């Protein structure tokens, strides 16, 4: 995928990341990745979503019953850092 951005869901616990992975694979092509270091609050594992349908992603993420963060992440780095935009955070 040659998009300029991708979407990442971060979690407060590894268990929540693994629970989400099992279900989200039915809806999106995903990968488990280390959380980008620019996203400071996380368990260290995130889900990268290979879809640009942000409305569908938001609808899915809003159904999660635990703490998460949904972010857009730029594929381009400026001064060694990627641009991260918080889209939806549930605390």
Short mmCIF file of C-alpha atoms in Angstrom, two decimals, residues 4-86:
data_model
loop_
_atom_site.label_atom_id
_atom_site.label_comp_id
_atom_site.label_asym_id
_atom_site.label_seq_id
_atom_site.Cartn_x
_atom_site.Cartn_y
_atom_site.Cartn_z
CA UNK A 4 0.79 8.72 2.64
CA UNK A 5 -0.88 7.70 5.92
CA UNK A 6 -2.01 4.64 7.79
CA UNK A 7 -4.18 4.12 10.86
CA UNK A 8 -3.11 2.67 14.20
CA UNK A 9 -5.10 1.55 17.22
CA UNK A 10 -3.14 1.64 20.47
CA UNK A 11 -4.11 -0.05 23.73
CA UNK A 12 -3.33 0.17 27.44
CA UNK A 13 -2.74 -3.57 27.70
CA UNK A 14 -1.29 -6.31 25.52
CA UNK A 15 -4.32 -8.44 26.36
CA UNK A 16 -6.65 -5.84 24.79
CA UNK A 17 -4.48 -5.69 21.66
CA UNK A 18 -4.60 -9.48 21.29
CA UNK A 19 -8.38 -9.62 21.92
CA UNK A 20 -8.97 -6.97 19.28
CA UNK A 21 -6.65 -8.68 16.80
CA UNK A 22 -8.80 -11.83 16.83
CA UNK A 23 -11.96 -9.95 15.89
CA UNK A 24 -10.74 -7.08 13.73
CA UNK A 25 -9.20 -9.51 11.20
CA UNK A 26 -12.78 -10.35 10.13
CA UNK A 27 -13.26 -6.74 9.03
CA UNK A 28 -9.88 -5.33 7.95
CA UNK A 29 -6.46 -6.38 6.77
CA UNK A 30 -4.22 -5.64 9.75
CA UNK A 31 -0.81 -6.19 11.28
CA UNK A 32 0.36 -6.16 14.89
CA UNK A 33 3.19 -3.64 15.15
CA UNK A 34 5.26 -2.00 17.86
CA UNK A 35 3.50 1.21 18.81
CA UNK A 36 5.14 4.16 17.02
CA UNK A 37 7.23 5.97 19.61
CA UNK A 38 5.43 9.22 18.86
CA UNK A 39 2.33 7.68 20.52
CA UNK A 40 3.31 7.89 24.16
CA UNK A 41 0.54 6.08 25.99
CA UNK A 42 0.35 2.46 25.03
CA UNK A 43 1.25 -1.06 26.06
CA UNK A 44 3.81 -1.23 23.26
CA UNK A 45 1.68 -3.17 20.76
CA UNK A 46 -0.68 -1.57 18.28
CA UNK A 47 -2.78 -2.65 15.34
CA UNK A 48 -1.97 -1.15 11.95
CA UNK A 49 -5.00 -1.07 9.65
CA UNK A 50 -4.47 -1.37 5.89
CA UNK A 51 -7.66 0.49 5.00
CA UNK A 52 -8.26 4.15 4.31
CA UNK A 53 -12.01 3.93 5.01
CA UNK A 54 -11.81 6.04 8.16
CA UNK A 55 -15.58 6.06 8.74
CA UNK A 56 -15.68 2.25 8.78
CA UNK A 57 -12.62 2.17 11.06
CA UNK A 58 -14.19 4.68 13.48
CA UNK A 59 -17.45 2.70 13.55
CA UNK A 60 -15.50 -0.44 14.44
CA UNK A 61 -13.29 1.20 17.07
CA UNK A 62 -16.23 2.88 18.84
CA UNK A 63 -17.57 -0.60 19.66
CA UNK A 64 -14.47 -1.51 21.69
CA UNK A 65 -15.23 -1.76 25.40
CA UNK A 66 -11.80 -0.84 26.77
CA UNK A 67 -9.33 2.03 26.55
CA UNK A 68 -7.88 2.68 23.09
CA UNK A 69 -6.47 5.39 20.89
CA UNK A 70 -7.02 5.69 17.13
CA UNK A 71 -4.39 7.66 15.23
CA UNK A 72 -3.43 8.52 11.68
CA UNK A 73 0.29 8.12 11.10
CA UNK A 74 2.25 9.69 8.26
CA UNK A 75 4.54 7.39 6.29
CA UNK A 76 6.90 10.34 5.82
CA UNK A 77 9.30 11.34 8.58
CA UNK A 78 10.31 14.94 9.19
CA UNK A 79 13.39 15.39 11.36
CA UNK A 80 13.17 11.69 12.20
CA UNK A 81 9.57 11.86 13.42
CA UNK A 82 6.28 10.93 11.84
CA UNK A 83 3.28 13.22 11.99
CA UNK A 84 0.69 11.64 14.30
CA UNK A 85 -2.91 12.85 14.49
CA UNK A 86 -5.21 11.69 17.27
#
